[in-house]
Amino acid sequence: MSRVYNFSAGPAVLPEEVLKEAADEMLDYRGTGMSVMEMSHRSKAFEEIITTAEQDLRDLMGIPDNYKVLFLQGGASQQFAMIPMNLMKNRAADYIITGQWAKKAAKEAEKYGKVNRVASSEDKTFSYIPDCSDLPISEDADYVYICENNTIYGTKFKELPNTKGKTLVADVSSCFLSEPVDVTKYGVIYGGVQKNIGPAGVVIVIIREDLITEDVLPGTPTMLTYKTHADANSLYNTPPAYGIYICGKVFKWIKAMGGLEAMKERNEKKAKVLYDFLDQSKLFKGTVVKEDRSLMNVPFVTGDADLDAKFVKEAKEAGLENLKGHRTVGGMRASIYNAMPYEGVVALVDFMKKFEEENL
Ligand SMILES: *Cc1c(COP(=O)(O)O)cnc(C)c1O
């Protein structure tokens, strides 16, 4: 068996310890004589899995009691609709457009009400985060929406926008659990887990209780109403049980690593190796302004599409996989999520140095 360094943006690398544990428990989960995939979601064993997972996530993020944690399906993309369906009481919301995912979310929300795009960084191919300290927040906005870490462009909000008292909703798919977070600053924090937490198929929604109501837009399906899932502790219907089980193991792994403070330190150390190299390289260039660089997704280019393709191909041959940039931007992107070891980033930088010497 040989494992590669996997720089995929998602689904992405998972901690090896977690995969090994899951393998050990595959045929007989703790004396139940069956795998977690085969057991009832109403069983005692699964109840413990989901309750423990929720508690560990609450401990890690310091989630206050007046927030619910929901384990849902449909990916982050389903939240693009679920958020307006549940939150747009005035049928108005403000969106900050920092990339494709925020753009898609805004477009979807337009099906349900008035969407004000109060800031955007599209003028410079989303290579920065706009100044959000004094935005023209709409009087009647039900919420202000951001994509906190832009997976495709490699930017991250280092400071949350001033929402002037409006509820903040954040898509944290690609920075979930990468650093400590003050949950009280948000109304809704959500993300698909396949970037930084677990396998595809689970989306976690952390939502303040006062935002969970029966007063949703007319025609909202039962399954797309937050209250349905909040009232049933994410067991209204069959949840993505195996995915939740793996997420639970990743929460334990992060706890054992020292929690989110330790994750942040580790992620900063990893990102620094790569950014420091990019800053002095004569061949490779980072594409994001320094202040807004993501710790998780690092896009870079050589400026020559053929050379980029050569790099991606040779990197793969060297065991460094999935370094091709998003199809809409080209170039390269290294996603260095929580589970990417420091050694993986060092191996990438060593390879980049060698490639630079050979191709400059
Ligand atoms: C990947 C991603 C999405 C889309 O996630 P799906 O689970 O595929 O719907 C949305 N937002 C961000 C920030 C992402 O990185």
GROMACS .gro file of N, CA and C in nm, residues 104-218:
model
  345
  104LYS      N    1  -2.310   3.182  -0.677
  104LYS     CA    2  -2.415   3.082  -0.694
  104LYS      C    3  -2.521   3.094  -0.586
  105ALA      N    4  -2.476   3.118  -0.463
  105ALA     CA    5  -2.569   3.131  -0.351
  105ALA      C    6  -2.661   3.251  -0.374
  106ALA      N    7  -2.604   3.361  -0.422
  106ALA     CA    8  -2.683   3.483  -0.446
  106ALA      C    9  -2.785   3.458  -0.557
  107LYS      N   10  -2.742   3.390  -0.660
  107LYS     CA   11  -2.830   3.362  -0.773
  107LYS      C   12  -2.948   3.275  -0.730
  108GLU      N   13  -2.920   3.177  -0.647
  108GLU     CA   14  -3.026   3.089  -0.597
  108GLU      C   15  -3.123   3.167  -0.509
  109ALA      N   16  -3.069   3.253  -0.425
  109ALA     CA   17  -3.154   3.331  -0.333
  109ALA      C   18  -3.248   3.422  -0.409
  110GLU      N   19  -3.206   3.463  -0.528
  110GLU     CA   20  -3.290   3.551  -0.611
  110GLU      C   21  -3.423   3.487  -0.649
  111LYS      N   22  -3.430   3.355  -0.640
  111LYS     CA   23  -3.557   3.287  -0.668
  111LYS      C   24  -3.661   3.319  -0.561
  112TYR      N   25  -3.612   3.364  -0.445
  112TYR     CA   26  -3.702   3.380  -0.330
  112TYR      C   27  -3.723   3.523  -0.286
  113GLY      N   28  -3.637   3.614  -0.329
  113GLY     CA   29  -3.653   3.752  -0.285
  113GLY      C   30  -3.551   3.843  -0.349
  114LYS      N   31  -3.541   3.963  -0.293
  114LYS     CA   32  -3.452   4.063  -0.349
  114LYS      C   33  -3.312   4.041  -0.293
  115VAL      N   34  -3.216   4.029  -0.383
  115VAL     CA   35  -3.078   4.008  -0.341
  115VAL      C   36  -2.996   4.132  -0.374
  116ASN      N   37  -2.939   4.193  -0.271
  116ASN     CA   38  -2.852   4.309  -0.292
  116ASN      C   39  -2.707   4.263  -0.283
  117ARG      N   40  -2.634   4.284  -0.391
  117ARG     CA   41  -2.492   4.249  -0.389
  117ARG      C   42  -2.417   4.371  -0.338
  118VAL      N   43  -2.390   4.372  -0.207
  118VAL     CA   44  -2.339   4.494  -0.143
  118VAL      C   45  -2.188   4.513  -0.159
  119ALA      N   46  -2.118   4.409  -0.199
  119ALA     CA   47  -1.975   4.422  -0.228
  119ALA      C   48  -1.934   4.305  -0.316
  120SER      N   49  -1.826   4.326  -0.393
  120SER     CA   50  -1.778   4.220  -0.481
  120SER      C   51  -1.630   4.241  -0.510
  121SER      N   52  -1.560   4.130  -0.534
  121SER     CA   53  -1.420   4.142  -0.576
  121SER      C   54  -1.402   4.082  -0.715
  122GLU      N   55  -1.512   4.077  -0.789
  122GLU     CA   56  -1.506   4.018  -0.923
  122GLU      C   57  -1.421   4.102  -1.019
  123ASP      N   58  -1.408   4.233  -0.991
  123ASP     CA   59  -1.329   4.320  -1.079
  123ASP      C   60  -1.184   4.272  -1.093
  124LYS      N   61  -1.133   4.204  -0.990
  124LYS     CA   62  -0.994   4.154  -0.998
  124LYS      C   63  -0.992   4.003  -0.980
  125THR      N   64  -1.081   3.936  -1.052
  125THR     CA   65  -1.091   3.789  -1.049
  125THR      C   66  -1.089   3.733  -0.907
  126PHE      N   67  -1.158   3.799  -0.818
  126PHE     CA   68  -1.176   3.749  -0.681
  126PHE      C   69  -1.043   3.723  -0.608
  127SER      N   70  -0.943   3.805  -0.639
  127SER     CA   71  -0.811   3.783  -0.580
  127SER      C   72  -0.794   3.854  -0.446
  128TYR      N   73  -0.901   3.916  -0.396
  128TYR     CA   74  -0.894   3.986  -0.267
  128TYR      C   75  -1.032   3.984  -0.201
  129ILE      N   76  -1.034   4.027  -0.075
  129ILE     CA   77  -1.161   4.042  -0.002
  129ILE      C   78  -1.192   4.191   0.007
  130PRO      N   79  -1.310   4.231  -0.037
  130PRO     CA   80  -1.340   4.375  -0.033
  130PRO      C   81  -1.347   4.427   0.111
  131ASP      N   82  -1.326   4.557   0.126
  131ASP     CA   83  -1.340   4.622   0.257
  131ASP      C   84  -1.488   4.615   0.296
  132CYS      N   85  -1.516   4.549   0.408
  132CYS     CA   86  -1.655   4.529   0.449
  132CYS      C   87  -1.684   4.597   0.582
  133SER      N   88  -1.609   4.705   0.609
  133SER     CA   89  -1.626   4.772   0.739
  133SER      C   90  -1.745   4.867   0.740
  134ASP      N   91  -1.784   4.917   0.622
  134ASP     CA   92  -1.896   5.012   0.618
  134ASP      C   93  -1.973   4.995   0.488
  135LEU      N   94  -2.042   4.884   0.477
  135LEU     CA   95  -2.115   4.852   0.354
  135LEU      C   96  -2.256   4.914   0.358
  136PRO      N   97  -2.314   4.935   0.239
  136PRO     CA   98  -2.452   4.985   0.235
  136PRO      C   99  -2.552   4.873   0.266
  137ILE      N  100  -2.550   4.827   0.391
  137ILE     CA  101  -2.640   4.718   0.432
  137ILE      C  102  -2.786   4.765   0.419
  138SER      N  103  -2.867   4.679   0.360
  138SER     CA  104  -3.006   4.719   0.335
  138SER      C  105  -3.086   4.721   0.465
  139GLU      N  106  -3.169   4.822   0.475
  139GLU     CA  107  -3.258   4.842   0.590
  139GLU      C  108  -3.338   4.713   0.619
  140ASP      N  109  -3.390   4.653   0.512
  140ASP     CA  110  -3.483   4.540   0.530
  140ASP      C  111  -3.417   4.403   0.510
  141ALA      N  112  -3.284   4.400   0.507
  141ALA     CA  113  -3.216   4.271   0.481
  141ALA      C  114  -3.243   4.172   0.595
  142ASP      N  115  -3.282   4.052   0.559
  142ASP     CA  116  -3.304   3.948   0.660
  142ASP      C  117  -3.171   3.892   0.710
  143TYR      N  118  -3.069   3.901   0.626
  143TYR     CA  119  -2.937   3.854   0.668
  143TYR      C  120  -2.831   3.907   0.571
  144VAL      N  121  -2.707   3.897   0.614
  144VAL     CA  122  -2.592   3.928   0.527
  144VAL      C  123  -2.516   3.798   0.506
  145TYR      N  124  -2.486   3.768   0.381
  145TYR     CA  125  -2.428   3.638   0.346
  145TYR      C  126  -2.284   3.652   0.299
  146ILE      N  127  -2.198   3.565   0.353
  146ILE     CA  128  -2.060   3.557   0.302
  146ILE      C  129  -2.018   3.412   0.278
  147CYS      N  130  -1.922   3.396   0.190
  147CYS     CA  131  -1.848   3.270   0.180
  147CYS      C  132  -1.714   3.300   0.245
  148GLU      N  133  -1.692   3.244   0.364
  148GLU     CA  134  -1.580   3.292   0.447
  148GLU      C  135  -1.442   3.255   0.392
  149ASN      N  136  -1.432   3.138   0.333
  149ASN     CA  137  -1.305   3.097   0.270
  149ASN      C  138  -1.338   3.054   0.127
  150ASN      N  139  -1.273   3.121   0.033
  150ASN     CA  140  -1.308   3.097  -0.107
  150ASN      C  141  -1.217   2.990  -0.167
  151THR      N  142  -1.270   2.873  -0.170
  151THR     CA  143  -1.200   2.750  -0.208
  151THR      C  144  -1.130   2.761  -0.343
  152ILE      N  145  -1.197   2.824  -0.437
  152ILE     CA  146  -1.145   2.829  -0.574
  152ILE      C  147  -1.036   2.935  -0.587
  153TYR      N  148  -1.056   3.051  -0.522
  153TYR     CA  149  -0.963   3.164  -0.541
  153TYR      C  150  -0.859   3.175  -0.432
  154GLY      N  151  -0.881   3.106  -0.319
  154GLY     CA  152  -0.780   3.107  -0.214
  154GLY      C  153  -0.778   3.233  -0.129
  155THR      N  154  -0.894   3.297  -0.112
  155THR     CA  155  -0.902   3.412  -0.022
  155THR      C  156  -0.984   3.375   0.101
  156LYS      N  157  -0.961   3.451   0.209
  156LYS     CA  158  -1.032   3.425   0.334
  156LYS      C  159  -1.063   3.557   0.402
  157PHE      N  160  -1.183   3.571   0.455
  157PHE     CA  161  -1.216   3.687   0.538
  157PHE      C  162  -1.134   3.678   0.667
  158LYS      N  163  -1.042   3.775   0.690
  158LYS     CA  164  -0.964   3.776   0.814
  158LYS      C  165  -1.042   3.849   0.921
  159GLU      N  166  -1.137   3.930   0.876
  159GLU     CA  167  -1.224   4.004   0.966
  159GLU      C  168  -1.364   3.988   0.912
  160LEU      N  169  -1.460   3.964   0.998
  160LEU     CA  170  -1.597   3.947   0.950
  160LEU      C  171  -1.653   4.083   0.910
  161PRO      N  172  -1.748   4.085   0.815
  161PRO     CA  173  -1.804   4.213   0.775
  161PRO      C  174  -1.885   4.277   0.887
  162ASN      N  175  -1.890   4.409   0.884
  162ASN     CA  176  -1.979   4.481   0.975
  162ASN      C  177  -2.120   4.473   0.915
  163THR      N  178  -2.205   4.393   0.978
  163THR     CA  179  -2.339   4.371   0.922
  163THR      C  180  -2.440   4.472   0.976
  164LYS      N  181  -2.392   4.565   1.056
  164LYS     CA  182  -2.479   4.669   1.113
  164LYS      C  183  -2.602   4.609   1.182
  165GLY      N  184  -2.574   4.505   1.256
  165GLY     CA  185  -2.680   4.444   1.338
  165GLY      C  186  -2.758   4.333   1.269
  166LYS      N  187  -2.737   4.316   1.139
  166LYS     CA  188  -2.810   4.209   1.069
  166LYS      C  189  -2.744   4.073   1.095
  167THR      N  190  -2.824   3.970   1.081
  167THR     CA  191  -2.777   3.833   1.101
  167THR      C  192  -2.671   3.796   0.997
  168LEU      N  193  -2.559   3.742   1.043
  168LEU     CA  194  -2.455   3.698   0.950
  168LEU      C  195  -2.471   3.548   0.920
  169VAL      N  196  -2.472   3.515   0.792
  169VAL     CA  197  -2.477   3.376   0.747
  169VAL      C  198  -2.347   3.346   0.673
  170ALA      N  199  -2.278   3.238   0.711
  170ALA     CA  200  -2.148   3.210   0.649
  170ALA      C  201  -2.135   3.067   0.601
  171ASP      N  202  -2.089   3.055   0.478
  171ASP     CA  203  -2.050   2.926   0.421
  171ASP      C  204  -1.903   2.906   0.458
  172VAL      N  205  -1.877   2.808   0.545
  172VAL     CA  206  -1.739   2.783   0.590
  172VAL      C  207  -1.688   2.648   0.539
  173SER      N  208  -1.747   2.599   0.430
  173SER     CA  209  -1.714   2.465   0.379
  173SER      C  210  -1.564   2.436   0.381
  174SER      N  211  -1.484   2.530   0.331
  174SER     CA  212  -1.342   2.499   0.315
  174SER      C  213  -1.254   2.554   0.427
  175CYS      N  214  -1.314   2.607   0.534
  175CYS     CA  215  -1.229   2.647   0.649
  175CYS      C  216  -1.286   2.597   0.781
  176PHE      N  217  -1.386   2.509   0.772
  176PHE     CA  218  -1.449   2.450   0.890
  176PHE      C  219  -1.341   2.390   0.981
  177LEU      N  220  -1.338   2.429   1.108
  177LEU     CA  221  -1.249   2.371   1.209
  177LEU      C  222  -1.099   2.392   1.179
  178SER      N  223  -1.069   2.492   1.095
  178SER     CA  224  -0.928   2.518   1.065
  178SER      C  225  -0.867   2.612   1.168
  179GLU      N  226  -0.951   2.682   1.244
  179GLU     CA  227  -0.903   2.775   1.346
  179GLU      C  228  -1.018   2.806   1.441
  180PRO      N  229  -0.989   2.866   1.557
  180PRO     CA  230  -1.097   2.896   1.651
  180PRO      C  231  -1.197   2.994   1.590
  181VAL      N  232  -1.320   2.989   1.638
  181VAL     CA  233  -1.425   3.074   1.581
  181VAL      C  234  -1.517   3.120   1.693
  182ASP      N  235  -1.565   3.245   1.683
  182ASP     CA  236  -1.661   3.296   1.780
  182ASP      C  237  -1.801   3.278   1.720
  183VAL      N  238  -1.865   3.169   1.759
  183VAL     CA  239  -1.993   3.132   1.700
  183VAL      C  240  -2.099   3.241   1.720
  184THR      N  241  -2.088   3.315   1.832
  184THR     CA  242  -2.192   3.414   1.864
  184THR      C  243  -2.200   3.527   1.761
  185LYS      N  244  -2.096   3.539   1.677
  185LYS     CA  245  -2.098   3.646   1.576
  185LYS      C  246  -2.185   3.610   1.456
  186TYR      N  247  -2.230   3.485   1.451
  186TYR     CA  248  -2.304   3.437   1.334
  186TYR      C  249  -2.447   3.397   1.372
  187GLY      N  250  -2.536   3.406   1.273
  187GLY     CA  251  -2.669   3.347   1.289
  187GLY      C  252  -2.666   3.203   1.240
  188VAL      N  253  -2.601   3.185   1.126
  188VAL     CA  254  -2.586   3.051   1.068
  188VAL      C  255  -2.442   3.033   1.020
  189ILE      N  256  -2.383   2.920   1.059
  189ILE     CA  257  -2.253   2.878   1.006
  189ILE      C  258  -2.279   2.742   0.942
  190TYR      N  259  -2.241   2.725   0.817
  190TYR     CA  260  -2.266   2.593   0.758
  190TYR      C  261  -2.155   2.555   0.663
  191GLY      N  262  -2.145   2.426   0.637
  191GLY     CA  263  -2.049   2.381   0.538
  191GLY      C  264  -2.066   2.235   0.502
  192GLY      N  265  -2.033   2.204   0.379
  192GLY     CA  266  -2.023   2.065   0.338
  192GLY      C  267  -1.898   2.010   0.406
  193VAL      N  268  -1.902   1.886   0.452
  193VAL     CA  269  -1.788   1.836   0.531
  193VAL      C  270  -1.675   1.780   0.444
  194GLN      N  271  -1.699   1.764   0.315
  194GLN     CA  272  -1.601   1.692   0.232
  194GLN      C  273  -1.473   1.769   0.203
  195LYS      N  274  -1.465   1.894   0.253
  195LYS     CA  275  -1.341   1.969   0.234
  195LYS      C  276  -1.248   1.943   0.353
  196ASN      N  277  -1.297   1.976   0.472
  196ASN     CA  278  -1.203   1.975   0.585
  196ASN      C  279  -1.244   1.882   0.699
  197ILE      N  280  -1.353   1.807   0.685
  197ILE     CA  281  -1.398   1.727   0.799
  197ILE      C  282  -1.418   1.578   0.768
  198GLY      N  283  -1.492   1.548   0.664
  198GLY     CA  284  -1.528   1.406   0.646
  198GLY      C  285  -1.559   1.370   0.503
  199PRO      N  286  -1.634   1.263   0.483
  199PRO     CA  287  -1.667   1.222   0.347
  199PRO      C  288  -1.785   1.303   0.291
  200ALA      N  289  -1.796   1.311   0.160
  200ALA     CA  290  -1.907   1.382   0.097
  200ALA      C  291  -2.039   1.320   0.143
  201GLY      N  292  -2.142   1.402   0.149
  201GLY     CA  293  -2.274   1.350   0.185
  201GLY      C  294  -2.331   1.410   0.312
  202VAL      N  295  -2.250   1.483   0.385
  202VAL     CA  296  -2.298   1.548   0.508
  202VAL      C  297  -2.274   1.698   0.495
  203VAL      N  298  -2.373   1.777   0.535
  203VAL     CA  299  -2.352   1.920   0.552
  203VAL      C  300  -2.391   1.952   0.695
  204ILE      N  301  -2.305   2.028   0.763
  204ILE     CA  302  -2.333   2.064   0.903
  204ILE      C  303  -2.382   2.208   0.906
  205VAL      N  304  -2.496   2.228   0.975
  205VAL     CA  305  -2.552   2.362   0.990
  205VAL      C  306  -2.558   2.395   1.139
  206ILE      N  307  -2.493   2.504   1.176
  206ILE     CA  308  -2.497   2.552   1.315
  206ILE      C  309  -2.582   2.678   1.312
  207ILE      N  310  -2.697   2.675   1.377
  207ILE     CA  311  -2.794   2.782   1.359
  207ILE      C  312  -2.851   2.828   1.493
  208ARG      N  313  -2.858   2.960   1.510
  208ARG     CA  314  -2.912   3.018   1.633
  208ARG      C  315  -3.061   2.986   1.642
  209GLU      N  316  -3.105   2.950   1.763
  209GLU     CA  317  -3.240   2.897   1.780
  209GLU      C  318  -3.351   2.991   1.734
  210ASP      N  319  -3.333   3.122   1.754
  210ASP     CA  320  -3.441   3.214   1.716
  210ASP      C  321  -3.462   3.219   1.565
  211LEU      N  322  -3.368   3.166   1.488
  211LEU     CA  323  -3.383   3.165   1.342
  211LEU      C  324  -3.457   3.040   1.293
  212ILE      N  325  -3.483   2.950   1.386
  212ILE     CA  326  -3.552   2.825   1.350
  212ILE      C  327  -3.700   2.843   1.381
  213THR      N  328  -3.779   2.864   1.276
  213THR     CA  329  -3.922   2.888   1.299
  213THR      C  330  -4.006   2.810   1.198
  214GLU      N  331  -4.138   2.809   1.224
  214GLU     CA  332  -4.231   2.750   1.128
  214GLU      C  333  -4.266   2.850   1.019
  215ASP      N  334  -4.229   2.975   1.045
  215ASP     CA  335  -4.263   3.083   0.954
  215ASP      C  336  -4.162   3.087   0.838
  216VAL      N  337  -4.174   2.988   0.749
  216VAL     CA  338  -4.084   2.981   0.634
  216VAL      C  339  -4.160   3.023   0.509
  217LEU      N  340  -4.092   3.039   0.397
  217LEU     CA  341  -4.161   3.081   0.275
  217LEU      C  342  -4.264   2.975   0.235
  218PRO      N  343  -4.377   3.019   0.180
  218PRO     CA  344  -4.480   2.923   0.139
  218PRO      C  345  -4.424   2.823   0.038
   0.00000   0.00000   0.00000
